[in-house]
CSV table of C-alpha atoms in Angstrom, one decimal:
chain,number,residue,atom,x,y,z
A,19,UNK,CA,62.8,-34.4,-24.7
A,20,UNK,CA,65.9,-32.5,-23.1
A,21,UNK,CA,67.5,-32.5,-20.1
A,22,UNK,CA,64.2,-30.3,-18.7
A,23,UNK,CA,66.0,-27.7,-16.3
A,24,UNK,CA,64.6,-24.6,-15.6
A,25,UNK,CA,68.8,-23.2,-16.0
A,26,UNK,CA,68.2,-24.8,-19.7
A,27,UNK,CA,64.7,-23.4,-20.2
A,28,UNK,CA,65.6,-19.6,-19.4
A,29,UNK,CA,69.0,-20.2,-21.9
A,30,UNK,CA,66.3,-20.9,-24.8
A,31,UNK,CA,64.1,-17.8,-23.3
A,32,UNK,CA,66.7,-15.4,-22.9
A,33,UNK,CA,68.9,-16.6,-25.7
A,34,UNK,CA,72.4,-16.4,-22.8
A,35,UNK,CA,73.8,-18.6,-20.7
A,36,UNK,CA,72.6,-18.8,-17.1
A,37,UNK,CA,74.5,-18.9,-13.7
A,38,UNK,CA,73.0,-19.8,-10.4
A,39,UNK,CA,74.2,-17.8,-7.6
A,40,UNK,CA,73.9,-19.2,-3.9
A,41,UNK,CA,72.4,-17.2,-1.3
A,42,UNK,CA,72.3,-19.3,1.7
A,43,UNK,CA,73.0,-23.0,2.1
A,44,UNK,CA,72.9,-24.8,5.2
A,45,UNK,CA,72.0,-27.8,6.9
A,46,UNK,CA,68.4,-27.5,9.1
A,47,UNK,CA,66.2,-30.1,10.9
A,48,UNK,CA,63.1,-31.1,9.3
A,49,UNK,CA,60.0,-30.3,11.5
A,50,UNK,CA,56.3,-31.6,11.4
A,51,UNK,CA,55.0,-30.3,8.2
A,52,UNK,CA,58.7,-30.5,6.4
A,53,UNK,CA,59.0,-34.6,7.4
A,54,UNK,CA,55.3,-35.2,6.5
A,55,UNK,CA,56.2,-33.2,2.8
A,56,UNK,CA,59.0,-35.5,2.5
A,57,UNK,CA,58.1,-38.0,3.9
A,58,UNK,CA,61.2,-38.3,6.0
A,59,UNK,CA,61.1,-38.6,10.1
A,60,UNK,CA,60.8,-35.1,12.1
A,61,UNK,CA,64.3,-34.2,13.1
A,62,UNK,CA,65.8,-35.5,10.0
A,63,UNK,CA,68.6,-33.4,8.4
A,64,UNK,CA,67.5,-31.4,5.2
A,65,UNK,CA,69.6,-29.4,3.1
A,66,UNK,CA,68.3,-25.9,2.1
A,67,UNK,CA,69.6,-23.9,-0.7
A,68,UNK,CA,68.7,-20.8,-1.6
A,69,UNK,CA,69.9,-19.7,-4.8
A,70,UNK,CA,69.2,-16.6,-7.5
A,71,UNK,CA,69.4,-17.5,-11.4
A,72,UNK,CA,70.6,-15.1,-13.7
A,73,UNK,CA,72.0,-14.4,-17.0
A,74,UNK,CA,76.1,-15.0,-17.3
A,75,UNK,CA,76.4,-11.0,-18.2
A,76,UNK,CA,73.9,-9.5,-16.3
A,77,UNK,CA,72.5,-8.7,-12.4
A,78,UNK,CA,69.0,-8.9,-12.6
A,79,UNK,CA,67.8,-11.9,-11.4
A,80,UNK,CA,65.4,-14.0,-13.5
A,81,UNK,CA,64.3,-16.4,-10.5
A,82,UNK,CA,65.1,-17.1,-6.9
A,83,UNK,CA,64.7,-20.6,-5.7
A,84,UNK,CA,64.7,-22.6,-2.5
A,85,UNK,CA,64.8,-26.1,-2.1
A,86,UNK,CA,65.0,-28.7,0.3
A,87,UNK,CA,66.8,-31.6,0.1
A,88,UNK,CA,66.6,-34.8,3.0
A,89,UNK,CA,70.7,-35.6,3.1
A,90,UNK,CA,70.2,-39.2,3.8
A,91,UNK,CA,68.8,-40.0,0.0
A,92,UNK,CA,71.8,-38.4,-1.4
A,93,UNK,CA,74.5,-40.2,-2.9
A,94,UNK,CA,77.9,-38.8,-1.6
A,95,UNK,CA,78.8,-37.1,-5.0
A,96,UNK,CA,75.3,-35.2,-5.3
A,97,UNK,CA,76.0,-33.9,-1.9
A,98,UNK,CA,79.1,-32.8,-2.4
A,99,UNK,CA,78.2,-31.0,-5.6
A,100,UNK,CA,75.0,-29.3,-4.2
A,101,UNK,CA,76.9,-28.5,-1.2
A,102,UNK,CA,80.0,-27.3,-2.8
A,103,UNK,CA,79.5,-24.8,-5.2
A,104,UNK,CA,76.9,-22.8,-7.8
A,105,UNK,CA,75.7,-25.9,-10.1
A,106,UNK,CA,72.4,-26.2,-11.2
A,107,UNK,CA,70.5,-29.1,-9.6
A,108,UNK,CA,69.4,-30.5,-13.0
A,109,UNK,CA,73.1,-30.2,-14.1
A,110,UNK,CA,74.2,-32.2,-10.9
A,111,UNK,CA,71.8,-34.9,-12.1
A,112,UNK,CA,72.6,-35.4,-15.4
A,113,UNK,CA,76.5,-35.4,-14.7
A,114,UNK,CA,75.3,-38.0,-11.8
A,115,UNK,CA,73.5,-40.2,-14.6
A,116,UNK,CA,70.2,-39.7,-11.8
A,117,UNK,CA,66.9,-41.2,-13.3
A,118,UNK,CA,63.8,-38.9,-12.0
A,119,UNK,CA,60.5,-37.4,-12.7
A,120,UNK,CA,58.9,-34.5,-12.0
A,121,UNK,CA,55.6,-33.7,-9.6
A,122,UNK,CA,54.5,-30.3,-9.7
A,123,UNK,CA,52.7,-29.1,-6.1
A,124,UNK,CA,51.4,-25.9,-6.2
A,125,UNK,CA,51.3,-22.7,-8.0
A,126,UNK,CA,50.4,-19.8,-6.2
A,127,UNK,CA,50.4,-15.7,-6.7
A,128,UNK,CA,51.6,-13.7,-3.3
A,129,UNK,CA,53.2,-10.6,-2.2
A,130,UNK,CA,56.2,-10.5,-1.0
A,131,UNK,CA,58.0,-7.3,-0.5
A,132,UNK,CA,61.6,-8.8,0.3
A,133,UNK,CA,61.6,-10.5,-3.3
A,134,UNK,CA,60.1,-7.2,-5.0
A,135,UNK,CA,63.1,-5.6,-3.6
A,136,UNK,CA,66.0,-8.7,-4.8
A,137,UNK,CA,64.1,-8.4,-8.3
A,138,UNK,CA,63.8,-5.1,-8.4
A,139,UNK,CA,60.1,-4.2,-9.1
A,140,UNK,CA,57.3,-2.4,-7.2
A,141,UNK,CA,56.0,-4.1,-4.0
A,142,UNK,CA,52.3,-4.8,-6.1
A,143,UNK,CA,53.9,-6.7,-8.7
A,144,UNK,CA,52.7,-10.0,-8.0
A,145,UNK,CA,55.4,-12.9,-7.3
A,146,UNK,CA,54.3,-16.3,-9.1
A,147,UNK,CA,55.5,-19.2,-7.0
A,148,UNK,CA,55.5,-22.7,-8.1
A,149,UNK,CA,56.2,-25.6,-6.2
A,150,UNK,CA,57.4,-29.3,-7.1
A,151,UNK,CA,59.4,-32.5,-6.5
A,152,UNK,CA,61.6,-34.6,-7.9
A,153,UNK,CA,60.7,-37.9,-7.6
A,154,UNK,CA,63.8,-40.6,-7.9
A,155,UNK,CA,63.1,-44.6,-6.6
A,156,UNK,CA,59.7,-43.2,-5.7
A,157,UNK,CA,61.2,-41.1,-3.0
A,158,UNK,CA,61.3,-37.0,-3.3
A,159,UNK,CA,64.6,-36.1,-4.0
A,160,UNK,CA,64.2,-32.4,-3.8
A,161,UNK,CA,61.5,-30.2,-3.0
A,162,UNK,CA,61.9,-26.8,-5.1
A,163,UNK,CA,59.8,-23.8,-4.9
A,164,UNK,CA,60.7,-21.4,-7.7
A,165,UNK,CA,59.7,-17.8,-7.4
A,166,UNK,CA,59.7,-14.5,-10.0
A,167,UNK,CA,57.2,-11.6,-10.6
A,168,UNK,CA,54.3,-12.3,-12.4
A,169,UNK,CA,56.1,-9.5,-14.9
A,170,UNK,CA,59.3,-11.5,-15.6
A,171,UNK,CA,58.0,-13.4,-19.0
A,172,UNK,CA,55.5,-11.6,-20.5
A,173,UNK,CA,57.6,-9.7,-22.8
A,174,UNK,CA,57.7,-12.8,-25.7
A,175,UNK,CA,56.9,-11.5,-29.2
A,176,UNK,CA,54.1,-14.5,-30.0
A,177,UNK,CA,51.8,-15.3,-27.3
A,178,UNK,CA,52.6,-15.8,-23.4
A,179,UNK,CA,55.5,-17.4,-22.4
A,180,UNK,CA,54.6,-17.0,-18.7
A,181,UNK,CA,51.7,-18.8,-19.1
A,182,UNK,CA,53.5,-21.7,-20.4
A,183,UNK,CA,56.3,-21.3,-18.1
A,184,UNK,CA,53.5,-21.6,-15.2
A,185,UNK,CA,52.7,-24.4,-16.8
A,186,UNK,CA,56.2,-26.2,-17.3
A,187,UNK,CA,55.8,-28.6,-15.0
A,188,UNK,CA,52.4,-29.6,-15.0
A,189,UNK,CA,51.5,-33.1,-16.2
A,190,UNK,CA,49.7,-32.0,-19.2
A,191,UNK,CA,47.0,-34.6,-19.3
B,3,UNK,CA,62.8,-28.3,-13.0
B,4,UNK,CA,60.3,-29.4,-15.5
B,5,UNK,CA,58.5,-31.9,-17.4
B,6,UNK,CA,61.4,-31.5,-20.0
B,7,UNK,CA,59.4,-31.9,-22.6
B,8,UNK,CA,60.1,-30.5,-26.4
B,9,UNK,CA,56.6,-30.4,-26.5
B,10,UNK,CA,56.5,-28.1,-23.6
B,11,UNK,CA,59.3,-26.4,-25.0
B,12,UNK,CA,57.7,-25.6,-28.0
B,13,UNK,CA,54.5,-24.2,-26.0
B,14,UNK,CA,56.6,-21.8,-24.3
B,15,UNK,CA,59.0,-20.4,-27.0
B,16,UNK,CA,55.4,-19.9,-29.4
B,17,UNK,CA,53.1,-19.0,-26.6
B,18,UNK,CA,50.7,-21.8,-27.7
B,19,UNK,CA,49.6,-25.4,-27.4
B,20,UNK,CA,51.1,-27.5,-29.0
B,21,UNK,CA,49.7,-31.2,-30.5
B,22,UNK,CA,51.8,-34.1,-32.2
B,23,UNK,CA,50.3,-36.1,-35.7
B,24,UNK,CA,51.4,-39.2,-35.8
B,25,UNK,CA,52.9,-39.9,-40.2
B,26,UNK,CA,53.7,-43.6,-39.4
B,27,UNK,CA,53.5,-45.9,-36.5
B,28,UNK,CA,54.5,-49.3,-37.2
B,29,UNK,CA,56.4,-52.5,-35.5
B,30,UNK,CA,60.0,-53.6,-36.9
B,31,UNK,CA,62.7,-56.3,-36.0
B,32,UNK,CA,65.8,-54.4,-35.2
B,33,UNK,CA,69.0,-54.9,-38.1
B,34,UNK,CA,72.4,-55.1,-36.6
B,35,UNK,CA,73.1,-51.6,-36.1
B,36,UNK,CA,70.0,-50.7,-34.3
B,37,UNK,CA,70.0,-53.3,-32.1
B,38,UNK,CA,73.5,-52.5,-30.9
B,39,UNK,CA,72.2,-48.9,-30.1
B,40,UNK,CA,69.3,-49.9,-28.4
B,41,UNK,CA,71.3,-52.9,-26.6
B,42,UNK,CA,68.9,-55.4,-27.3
B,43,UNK,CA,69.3,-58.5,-29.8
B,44,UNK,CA,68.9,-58.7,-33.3
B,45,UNK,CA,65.2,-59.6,-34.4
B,46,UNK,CA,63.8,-58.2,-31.8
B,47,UNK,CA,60.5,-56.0,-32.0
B,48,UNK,CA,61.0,-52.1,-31.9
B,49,UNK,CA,58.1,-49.8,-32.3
B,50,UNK,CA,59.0,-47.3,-34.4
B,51,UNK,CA,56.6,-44.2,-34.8
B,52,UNK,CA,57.9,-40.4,-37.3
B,53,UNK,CA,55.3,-37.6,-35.6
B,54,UNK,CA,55.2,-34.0,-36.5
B,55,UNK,CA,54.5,-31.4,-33.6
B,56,UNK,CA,52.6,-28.5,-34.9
B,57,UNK,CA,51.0,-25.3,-32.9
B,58,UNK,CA,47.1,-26.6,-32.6
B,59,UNK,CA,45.6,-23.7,-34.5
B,60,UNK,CA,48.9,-23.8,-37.4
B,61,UNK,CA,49.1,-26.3,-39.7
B,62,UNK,CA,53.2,-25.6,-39.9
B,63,UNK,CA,54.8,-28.3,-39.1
B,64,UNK,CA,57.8,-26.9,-35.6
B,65,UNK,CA,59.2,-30.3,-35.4
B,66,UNK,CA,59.9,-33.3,-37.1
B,67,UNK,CA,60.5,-36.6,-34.9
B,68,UNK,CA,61.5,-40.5,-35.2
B,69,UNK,CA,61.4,-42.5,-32.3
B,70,UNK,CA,62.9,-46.3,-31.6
B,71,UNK,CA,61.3,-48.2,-28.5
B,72,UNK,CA,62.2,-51.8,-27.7
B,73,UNK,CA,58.6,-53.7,-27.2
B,74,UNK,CA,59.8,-55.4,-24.5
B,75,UNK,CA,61.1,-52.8,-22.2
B,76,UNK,CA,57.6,-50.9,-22.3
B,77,UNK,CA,54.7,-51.4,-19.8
B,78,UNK,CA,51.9,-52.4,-20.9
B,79,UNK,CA,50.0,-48.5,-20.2
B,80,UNK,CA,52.9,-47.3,-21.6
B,81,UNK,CA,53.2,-49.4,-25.1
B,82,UNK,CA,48.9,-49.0,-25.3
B,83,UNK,CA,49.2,-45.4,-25.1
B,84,UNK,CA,52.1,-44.9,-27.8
B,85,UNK,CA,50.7,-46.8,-30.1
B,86,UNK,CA,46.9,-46.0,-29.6
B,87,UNK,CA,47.4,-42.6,-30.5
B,88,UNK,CA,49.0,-38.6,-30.9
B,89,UNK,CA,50.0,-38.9,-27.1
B,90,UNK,CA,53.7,-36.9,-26.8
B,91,UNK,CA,55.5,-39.3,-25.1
B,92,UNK,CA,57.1,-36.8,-22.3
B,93,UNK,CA,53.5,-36.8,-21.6
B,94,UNK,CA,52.5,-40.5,-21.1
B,95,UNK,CA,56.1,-40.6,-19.1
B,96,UNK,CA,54.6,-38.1,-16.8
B,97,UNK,CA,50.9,-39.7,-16.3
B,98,UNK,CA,52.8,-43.2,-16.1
B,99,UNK,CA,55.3,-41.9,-13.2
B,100,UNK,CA,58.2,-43.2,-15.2
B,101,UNK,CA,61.3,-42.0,-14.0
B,102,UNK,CA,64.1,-41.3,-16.4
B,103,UNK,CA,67.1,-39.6,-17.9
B,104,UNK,CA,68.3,-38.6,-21.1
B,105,UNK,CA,71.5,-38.7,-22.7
B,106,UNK,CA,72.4,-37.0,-26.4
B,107,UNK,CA,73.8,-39.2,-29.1
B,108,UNK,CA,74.4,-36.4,-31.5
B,109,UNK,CA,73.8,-33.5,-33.4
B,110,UNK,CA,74.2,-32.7,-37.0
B,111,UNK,CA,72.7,-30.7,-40.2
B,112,UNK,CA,71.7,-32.5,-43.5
B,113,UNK,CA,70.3,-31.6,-46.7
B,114,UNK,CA,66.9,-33.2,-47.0
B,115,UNK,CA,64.4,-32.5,-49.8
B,116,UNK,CA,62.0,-34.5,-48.6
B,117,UNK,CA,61.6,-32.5,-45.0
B,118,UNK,CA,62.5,-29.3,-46.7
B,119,UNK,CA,59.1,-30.1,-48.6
B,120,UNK,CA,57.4,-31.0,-45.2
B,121,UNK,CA,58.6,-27.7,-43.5
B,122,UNK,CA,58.0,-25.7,-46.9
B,123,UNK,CA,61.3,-24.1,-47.1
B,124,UNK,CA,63.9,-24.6,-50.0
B,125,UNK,CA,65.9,-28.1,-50.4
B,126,UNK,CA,68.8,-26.0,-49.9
B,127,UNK,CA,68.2,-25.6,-45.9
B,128,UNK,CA,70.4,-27.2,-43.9
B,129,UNK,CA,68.6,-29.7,-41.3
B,130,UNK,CA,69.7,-29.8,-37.7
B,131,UNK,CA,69.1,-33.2,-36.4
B,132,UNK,CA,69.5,-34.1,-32.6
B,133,UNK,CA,69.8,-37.6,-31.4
B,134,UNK,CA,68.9,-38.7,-28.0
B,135,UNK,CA,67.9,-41.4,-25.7
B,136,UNK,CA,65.5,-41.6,-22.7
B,137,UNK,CA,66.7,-44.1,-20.5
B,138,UNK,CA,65.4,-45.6,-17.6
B,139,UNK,CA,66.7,-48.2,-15.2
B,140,UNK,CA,70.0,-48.3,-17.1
B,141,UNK,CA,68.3,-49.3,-20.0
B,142,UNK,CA,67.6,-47.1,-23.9
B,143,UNK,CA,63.6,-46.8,-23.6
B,144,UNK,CA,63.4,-44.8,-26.6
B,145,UNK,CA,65.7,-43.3,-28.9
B,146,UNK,CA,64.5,-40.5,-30.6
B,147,UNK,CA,66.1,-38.0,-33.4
B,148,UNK,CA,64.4,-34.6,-34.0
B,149,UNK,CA,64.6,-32.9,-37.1
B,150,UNK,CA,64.1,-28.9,-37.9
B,151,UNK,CA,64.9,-26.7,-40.8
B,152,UNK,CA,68.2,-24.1,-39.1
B,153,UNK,CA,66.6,-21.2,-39.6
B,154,UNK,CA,62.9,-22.6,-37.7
B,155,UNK,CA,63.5,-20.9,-34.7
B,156,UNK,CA,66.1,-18.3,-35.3
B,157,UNK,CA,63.6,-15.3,-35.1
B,158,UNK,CA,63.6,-14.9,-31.0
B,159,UNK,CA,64.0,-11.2,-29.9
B,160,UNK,CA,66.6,-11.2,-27.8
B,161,UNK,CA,69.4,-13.7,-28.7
B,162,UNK,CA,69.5,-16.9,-30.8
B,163,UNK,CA,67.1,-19.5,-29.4
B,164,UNK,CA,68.7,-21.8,-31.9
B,165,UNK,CA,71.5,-22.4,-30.5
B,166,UNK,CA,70.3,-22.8,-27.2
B,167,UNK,CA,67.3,-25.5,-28.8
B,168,UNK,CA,70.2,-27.2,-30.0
B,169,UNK,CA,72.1,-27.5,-26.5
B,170,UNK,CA,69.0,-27.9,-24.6
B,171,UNK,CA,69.8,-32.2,-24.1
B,172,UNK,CA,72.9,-31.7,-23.7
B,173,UNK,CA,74.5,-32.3,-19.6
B,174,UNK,CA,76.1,-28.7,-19.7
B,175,UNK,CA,79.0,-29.5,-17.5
């Protein structure tokens, strides 16, 4: 067992320390299919981050992530860390001592030519998008939708990493 | 964010599934010293289980693995699937929606002919050992210590995977 980030998983894949780099951050209203996702009330303040992960030492971005966060179920010191500066969510949580699980949403392939361009690759490469919650007092916490080409992790010498990283999340039985 | 499993770990860095054998699961009273770890009084009923995680098609053993679970803090679901069979338990935490943390006690490297035997590499391979706990509601569920020969996963491409195996429980900030 370990402490199950996504910053810590692409350390062990990369074999480098990774940074997260905020893109956008900013505090929207939650409409109809938002509130019924998070089950919070339409209206509702959310937090959205958008943020890029990538190696200490180098540009090209491994993932881009978004996620939504309903302010009210956030103790004071999580909100000011997610609102401050460039931690890692999972970071935040273990330094907050935050108890949790994991549900994993969706997993879908799309298109997206605004993401080829931030990673760099052709606008065919597929983009592999997975979505899930965390889950703390039975509440979602944060809802994360994680995002890279389809091409990022298949260069592993011994079998398919991507494949597994697809399946990171997933409940496995 | 992920399931956070080692097993899960261990699928993505070989590119294959990965299935635990349980050596030994048996129920002992806690001595002194475990019962001050585990916070719970001397006497008391631990279930204590040593599994080895191996690829499913490899009969190498990846990981070596003791765990220490107070009886009395499990569910019933919980304590039936651990001790019923070769369930990893970051899986049955998933299918029982337990939400939880973890927290390293510590890491160090041993000489150990006996796992050196297990692993099939020479006695005189250091062991790295990494010692955690999975808590949830304030409370040690299980305390587990992980065992692998230093040079086990030393042979990534880009990097040293090792070192980041070994920092992968630890809260990086």
């Amino acid at each position: 067992m370990t402490d199950g980030s996504v910053t810590t998983l692409l350390e062990v894949l990369t074999g480098k320390p990774v940074v997260v780099t905020t893109l956008l951050q900013q505090i929207v209203e939650a409409d109809t299919e938002r509130a019924a996702e998070l089950d919070i009330a339409e209206g509702d303040n959310i937090n959205y981050r958008v943020v890029v992960l990538k190696n200490e030492d180098d540009d090209q971005p491994l993932i881009y992530a978004e996620s939504y966060t309903p302010i009210a179920r956030l103790q004071k010191e999580f909100k000011h860390d997610l609102m401050k500066a460039d931690i890692p969510i999972g970071r935040i949580m273990a330094q907050r001592k935050i108890e949790s699980r994991r549900e994993i949403r969706h997993i879908e392939t799309t298109l997206n030519e605004e993401l080829s361009d931030l990673f760099g690759v052709p606008h065919e490469t597929p983009m592999l998008s997975r979505t899930y919650d965390i889950i703390s007092h039975g509440m979602v916490l944060i809802r994360i939708t994680e995002t890279f080409p389809l091409t990022n992790f298949s260069k592993n010498s011994d079998g398919d990493p991507l494949t597994a990283l697809t399946d990171y999340t997933t409940p496995t039985e």
